[in-house]
Amino acid sequence: MGSLPAHAFPTTVGKDCLDESSHIDERALTKLFKSQQSHLNFFFDHIDYSQTLAFTRALLNASGTVFFTGVGKSGFVAHKISQTLVSLGIRSAFLSPVDALHGDIGILTDRDVLVLLSKSGATEELLRLVPCARAKGALLIALTSVEGNALAAVCDMTVHLPLQRELCPFNLAPVTSTAIQMVFGDTVAIALMEARNLTKEEYAANHPAGKIGKSLIFKVKDVMKKQEDVPICRESDLIMDQLVELTSKGCGCLLVIDDCYRLIGTFTDGDLRRTLRASGEAIFKLTVGKMCNRNPRIIGPEAMAVDAMKKMEAAPSPVQFLPVINDENILIGIVTLHGLVSAGL
């Protein structure tokens, strides 16, 4: 059997794939966004805050894990809300209703809360899950948008999420109901965050790979080059004898120290160029100590890495590195702008 030509497998939707009548203009698009705004405003205007408060307190007082479950688009929202809670340091997880009925329900205990998301409240998989979850002793809470639904009737608590209609012209595609679920869940998450008095440092600790987390967690000692990787020399060394040290360690400088490793000053590649222009051949007889900066910016190992970056960028002229010294003025490392950027700061 011969292979089909490449054009038989279109990778993009082009004009050939569209009906001649297919088009959308700015007016139509604007109308859709305004309609969605109106539908969301209906939710905000009709939400029952007493139900919402009871729901939020139930999650706040849960001694176990807060599980979320749902099917289809509601399942994706349930998973997202759960992940938001986890990022705030709240024990939470998504429980697949299908997998729960095939063994995963074993994770539920009588200390847990199970939140079931369903627009209609008639989702068959969730209704089958309810008696099994109840037998485990978990608190069951339904988040639904249809009044008098079956799921709300069999749960311990219910929150009605008011839905005017879906933005979909057929009132079928769940594009407004899921937006409402997301807004509701994430707003409650922030209410829990405030109730638990979560600090910025605690939040950052849960996001160590993000820029916010790194800026609040990383200290200079975490990102600096250690003593053995620092370009050093003595003040009596000739400048021309230290060119290899100046250029080989990727710092663009020499750190001038005494015999006890106390910092005396710094000599940069910029200093080298300026000295060469000013001294000419006399540079061959000049020592590093004679031309070094004896009042450089420095920083300690316990300082925050983000503060090191601010110090480098401070007026009157930015610098590319900071010697790291301890309380006894002993050189223990160097932090560079390149190193901070590489660390994600």
Coordinates of C-alpha atoms in Angstrom, one line a residue:
M1 CA 0.0 0.0 0.0
G2 CA 1.5 3.3 -1.1
S3 CA 2.0 6.2 1.3
L4 CA -0.2 9.2 1.2
P5 CA 1.2 12.6 0.1
A6 CA 2.2 15.1 2.8
H7 CA -0.6 17.4 1.7
A8 CA -3.1 14.8 2.8
F9 CA -2.3 15.6 6.4
P10 CA -2.9 19.4 7.0
T11 CA -1.1 20.8 10.0
T12 CA -2.9 24.1 10.1
V13 CA -6.4 25.4 9.5
G14 CA -6.1 27.6 6.5
K15 CA -8.7 29.4 4.4
D16 CA -9.3 26.3 2.4
C17 CA -10.7 24.6 5.5
L18 CA -13.2 27.4 6.2
D19 CA -16.6 28.0 4.7
E20 CA -16.8 31.1 2.6
S21 CA -19.2 32.6 5.2
S22 CA -16.7 32.0 8.1
H23 CA -15.6 35.3 9.5
I24 CA -15.5 37.3 12.7
D25 CA -15.2 41.0 13.2
E26 CA -14.3 43.3 16.1
R27 CA -17.9 44.2 16.8
A28 CA -18.9 40.5 17.1
L29 CA -15.9 39.7 19.3
T30 CA -16.6 42.7 21.6
K31 CA -20.2 41.6 22.0
L32 CA -19.1 38.1 23.1
F33 CA -16.8 39.5 25.7
K34 CA -19.4 41.9 27.0
S35 CA -21.9 39.0 27.2
Q36 CA -19.5 36.9 29.1
Q37 CA -18.9 39.8 31.5
S38 CA -22.6 40.1 32.0
H39 CA -22.9 36.3 32.8
L40 CA -20.1 36.6 35.3
N41 CA -21.7 39.6 36.9
F42 CA -24.9 37.6 37.3
F43 CA -22.8 35.1 39.3
F44 CA -21.3 37.7 41.5
D45 CA -24.7 39.4 42.1
H46 CA -26.5 36.2 43.1
I47 CA -23.9 34.1 44.9
D48 CA -25.0 33.0 48.4
Y49 CA -22.3 34.2 50.7
S50 CA -23.6 32.3 53.7
Q51 CA -23.1 29.1 51.7
T52 CA -19.7 30.3 50.6
L53 CA -18.7 31.1 54.2
A54 CA -19.7 27.7 55.4
F55 CA -17.8 26.1 52.6
T56 CA -14.6 28.1 53.3
R57 CA -14.8 27.3 57.0
A58 CA -15.2 23.6 56.2
L59 CA -12.0 23.7 54.2
L60 CA -10.2 25.8 56.8
N61 CA -11.1 23.4 59.6
A62 CA -10.4 20.2 57.7
S63 CA -7.9 18.1 59.8
G64 CA -7.1 15.9 56.8
T65 CA -6.8 16.4 53.1
V66 CA -9.2 18.5 50.9
F67 CA -9.9 16.4 47.8
F68 CA -11.5 17.8 44.7
T69 CA -13.2 15.7 42.0
G70 CA -15.1 16.2 38.8
V71 CA -15.6 14.9 35.3
G72 CA -14.6 16.5 32.0
K73 CA -14.1 20.3 32.1
S74 CA -15.2 20.4 35.7
G75 CA -12.5 17.8 36.4
F76 CA -9.9 20.1 35.0
V77 CA -11.1 23.0 37.1
A78 CA -11.2 20.7 40.2
H79 CA -7.6 19.7 39.6
K80 CA -6.5 23.4 39.1
I81 CA -8.2 24.5 42.4
S82 CA -6.6 21.7 44.2
Q83 CA -3.1 22.7 42.9
T84 CA -3.8 26.3 44.0
L85 CA -4.4 25.1 47.5
V86 CA -1.3 23.0 47.5
S87 CA 0.8 26.0 46.4
L88 CA -0.6 27.8 49.5
G89 CA 0.6 25.0 51.8
I90 CA -2.9 23.4 52.2
R91 CA -3.1 19.6 51.9
S92 CA -5.1 18.9 48.8
A93 CA -5.3 16.6 45.9
F94 CA -7.4 15.7 42.9
L95 CA -9.3 12.4 43.1
S96 CA -10.4 10.9 39.8
P97 CA -14.0 9.7 40.2
V98 CA -13.4 6.7 37.9
D99 CA -10.1 5.7 39.5
A100 CA -11.7 6.2 42.9
L101 CA -14.2 3.4 42.1
H102 CA -11.3 1.1 41.2
G103 CA -9.2 1.4 44.3
D104 CA -8.1 5.0 44.7
I105 CA -10.9 5.8 47.2
G106 CA -8.7 4.0 49.7
I107 CA -6.9 7.3 50.2
L108 CA -10.0 8.9 51.8
T109 CA -10.4 9.0 55.6
D110 CA -13.0 10.4 58.0
R111 CA -10.8 13.5 58.5
D112 CA -11.0 14.5 54.8
V113 CA -13.2 16.7 52.7
L114 CA -14.3 15.7 49.3
V115 CA -15.5 18.6 47.0
L116 CA -17.5 17.4 44.0
L117 CA -17.8 19.8 41.0
S118 CA -20.6 19.4 38.5
K119 CA -22.6 22.0 36.6
S120 CA -25.7 19.9 36.4
G121 CA -25.3 17.9 39.6
A122 CA -26.4 14.9 37.6
T123 CA -22.9 13.5 36.7
E124 CA -23.3 9.8 36.9
E125 CA -19.7 9.1 37.9
L126 CA -20.0 11.5 40.9
L127 CA -23.3 10.1 42.0
R128 CA -21.8 6.6 42.0
L129 CA -18.9 7.9 44.0
V130 CA -21.0 9.5 46.8
P131 CA -22.0 6.4 48.8
C132 CA -18.5 5.0 48.6
A133 CA -17.0 8.2 49.9
R134 CA -19.6 8.5 52.6
A135 CA -18.7 5.0 53.8
K136 CA -15.2 6.3 54.3
G137 CA -16.5 9.0 56.5
A138 CA -15.4 12.0 54.5
L139 CA -17.3 15.3 54.5
L140 CA -19.0 15.6 51.1
I141 CA -19.6 19.1 49.5
A142 CA -21.3 19.7 46.1
L143 CA -20.5 22.7 44.0
T144 CA -23.3 22.8 41.3
S145 CA -25.2 25.3 39.2
V146 CA -28.6 23.7 38.8
E147 CA -31.2 24.1 41.5
G148 CA -32.6 21.0 43.2
N149 CA -30.1 18.6 41.6
A150 CA -29.4 15.0 42.6
L151 CA -25.8 15.5 43.7
A152 CA -26.6 18.4 46.1
A153 CA -29.3 16.3 47.7
V154 CA -27.0 13.5 48.7
C155 CA -24.0 15.6 49.9
D156 CA -23.5 16.9 53.4
M157 CA -23.2 20.5 52.2
T158 CA -23.9 22.3 48.9
V159 CA -22.9 25.6 47.4
H160 CA -25.0 26.9 44.5
L161 CA -22.9 28.6 41.8
P162 CA -25.5 30.9 40.0
L163 CA -25.3 30.5 36.3
Q164 CA -27.4 32.7 34.0
R165 CA -26.4 30.7 30.9
E166 CA -23.4 29.5 28.9
L167 CA -21.8 32.0 26.5
C168 CA -22.1 29.3 23.9
P169 CA -24.9 30.2 21.4
F170 CA -26.5 26.8 22.0
N171 CA -26.1 27.2 25.8
L172 CA -24.2 23.9 25.8
A173 CA -20.4 24.3 25.8
P174 CA -19.3 24.8 29.4
V175 CA -17.4 28.0 29.0
T176 CA -19.2 30.2 31.5
S177 CA -19.9 27.6 34.2
T178 CA -16.3 26.5 34.3
A179 CA -15.2 30.2 34.5
I180 CA -17.5 30.6 37.5
Q181 CA -16.1 27.4 39.1
M182 CA -12.6 28.7 38.7
V183 CA -13.3 32.1 40.0
F184 CA -15.1 30.7 43.0
G185 CA -12.4 28.1 43.9
D186 CA -9.5 30.5 43.5
T187 CA -11.2 33.3 45.5
V188 CA -11.9 30.8 48.3
A189 CA -8.2 29.7 48.1
I190 CA -7.1 33.3 48.8
A191 CA -9.6 33.6 51.6
L192 CA -7.9 30.5 53.1
M193 CA -4.5 32.0 52.5
E194 CA -5.5 35.1 54.5
A195 CA -7.2 33.1 57.3
R196 CA -4.0 31.1 57.7
N197 CA -1.9 34.3 57.8
L198 CA 0.4 32.9 55.1
T199 CA 3.5 35.0 54.8
K200 CA 5.3 36.0 51.6
E201 CA 8.3 33.9 52.8
E202 CA 6.1 30.8 53.4
Y203 CA 4.5 31.3 49.9
A204 CA 8.0 31.6 48.4
A205 CA 9.1 28.4 50.1
N206 CA 6.4 26.6 48.1
H207 CA 7.7 28.1 44.8
P208 CA 11.5 27.6 45.0
A209 CA 11.9 27.4 41.3
G210 CA 10.0 30.6 40.5
K211 CA 11.5 34.1 40.5
I212 CA 9.4 35.1 43.5
G213 CA 10.5 32.1 45.5
K214 CA 14.2 32.5 44.6
S215 CA 14.2 36.2 45.5
L216 CA 12.8 35.4 49.0
I217 CA 14.7 32.2 49.6
F218 CA 18.2 32.4 48.0
K219 CA 20.9 33.9 50.0
V220 CA 24.3 35.1 48.7
K221 CA 25.9 31.9 50.1
D222 CA 23.6 29.8 47.9
V223 CA 24.7 31.5 44.6
M224 CA 28.3 32.7 45.2
K225 CA 31.5 31.1 43.9
K226 CA 33.4 29.6 46.8
Q227 CA 36.8 30.5 47.9
E228 CA 38.6 28.0 45.7
D229 CA 37.0 29.5 42.6
V230 CA 37.7 33.1 43.4
P231 CA 40.4 35.0 41.3
I232 CA 42.8 36.3 44.0
C233 CA 46.2 37.9 44.2
R234 CA 48.4 39.8 46.6
E235 CA 48.9 43.5 46.5
S236 CA 52.6 43.1 45.7
D237 CA 51.9 41.1 42.6
L238 CA 52.7 42.7 39.2
I239 CA 49.6 43.4 37.2
M240 CA 51.0 41.7 34.1
D241 CA 51.8 38.5 36.0
Q242 CA 48.1 38.2 37.0
L243 CA 46.5 38.4 33.6
V244 CA 45.7 34.7 33.5
E245 CA 44.1 34.8 37.0
L246 CA 42.2 37.9 35.9
T247 CA 40.7 36.3 32.8
S248 CA 40.5 32.6 33.6
K249 CA 37.8 32.4 36.3
G250 CA 35.0 34.2 34.5
C251 CA 34.6 37.0 37.1
G252 CA 36.3 39.9 35.2
C253 CA 38.3 40.9 38.3
L254 CA 41.0 40.2 40.8
L255 CA 40.3 40.2 44.5
V256 CA 43.4 41.5 46.4
I257 CA 44.0 39.8 49.7
D258 CA 46.7 39.7 52.4
D259 CA 48.3 36.6 53.8
C260 CA 45.3 36.0 56.1
Y261 CA 42.8 36.2 53.3
R262 CA 41.5 39.6 54.4
L263 CA 40.2 41.6 51.5
I264 CA 42.3 44.6 50.6
G265 CA 40.7 45.7 47.3
T266 CA 39.6 44.8 43.8
F267 CA 41.1 45.2 40.4
T268 CA 38.9 44.7 37.3
D269 CA 39.4 44.2 33.6
G270 CA 38.2 47.8 33.3
D271 CA 40.9 48.9 35.7
L272 CA 43.4 47.1 33.5
R273 CA 42.3 48.9 30.3
R274 CA 42.4 52.3 32.1
T275 CA 45.8 51.6 33.6
L276 CA 47.2 50.5 30.2
R277 CA 45.9 53.7 28.5
A278 CA 47.3 55.9 31.3
S279 CA 50.7 54.1 31.9
G280 CA 51.7 52.6 28.6
E281 CA 54.8 50.4 29.0
A282 CA 55.1 51.4 32.6
I283 CA 52.3 48.9 33.4
F284 CA 54.9 46.2 33.3
K285 CA 56.3 47.5 36.6
L286 CA 53.0 48.4 38.3
T287 CA 51.7 46.2 41.2
V288 CA 48.0 45.3 41.6
G289 CA 48.1 46.9 45.0
K290 CA 49.1 50.3 43.6
M291 CA 46.2 50.4 41.1
C292 CA 43.4 48.5 42.9
N293 CA 40.2 49.9 44.4
R294 CA 40.6 49.8 48.1
N295 CA 37.0 50.7 48.9
P296 CA 34.9 48.2 46.9
R297 CA 31.3 47.2 47.5
I298 CA 31.1 44.1 49.5
I299 CA 28.4 41.8 50.9
G300 CA 28.0 39.1 53.5
P301 CA 27.0 35.5 52.9
E302 CA 23.7 35.7 54.8
A303 CA 22.4 38.6 52.8
M304 CA 19.6 37.9 50.4
A305 CA 20.7 37.2 46.8
V306 CA 18.2 39.8 45.5
D307 CA 19.8 42.4 47.7
A308 CA 23.2 41.6 46.2
M309 CA 21.7 42.3 42.8
K310 CA 20.3 45.6 44.0
K311 CA 23.7 46.5 45.4
M312 CA 25.4 45.8 42.1
E313 CA 22.9 48.0 40.2
A314 CA 23.1 50.9 42.7
A315 CA 24.3 54.4 41.7
P316 CA 26.6 56.0 40.9
S317 CA 27.9 53.2 38.6
P318 CA 26.8 49.5 38.5
V319 CA 29.3 46.7 39.1
Q320 CA 29.4 43.1 37.9
F321 CA 30.4 41.4 41.1
L322 CA 30.6 41.7 44.9
P323 CA 33.3 40.1 47.1
V324 CA 31.7 38.1 49.8
I325 CA 33.3 38.5 53.2
N326 CA 32.5 37.3 56.7
D327 CA 32.4 39.3 59.9
E328 CA 36.2 39.3 60.2
N329 CA 36.7 40.7 56.7
I330 CA 37.9 37.3 55.5
L331 CA 37.2 36.7 51.8
I332 CA 35.0 33.6 51.4
G333 CA 33.6 34.0 47.9
I334 CA 32.4 36.2 45.1
V335 CA 28.9 36.7 43.7
T336 CA 28.6 37.9 40.1
L337 CA 25.7 39.4 38.2
H338 CA 26.0 36.6 35.7
G339 CA 25.7 34.1 38.5
L340 CA 22.5 35.8 39.9
V341 CA 20.9 35.9 36.4
S342 CA 21.8 32.3 35.8
A343 CA 20.1 31.4 39.1
G344 CA 16.9 32.9 37.8
L345 CA 16.9 36.2 39.8

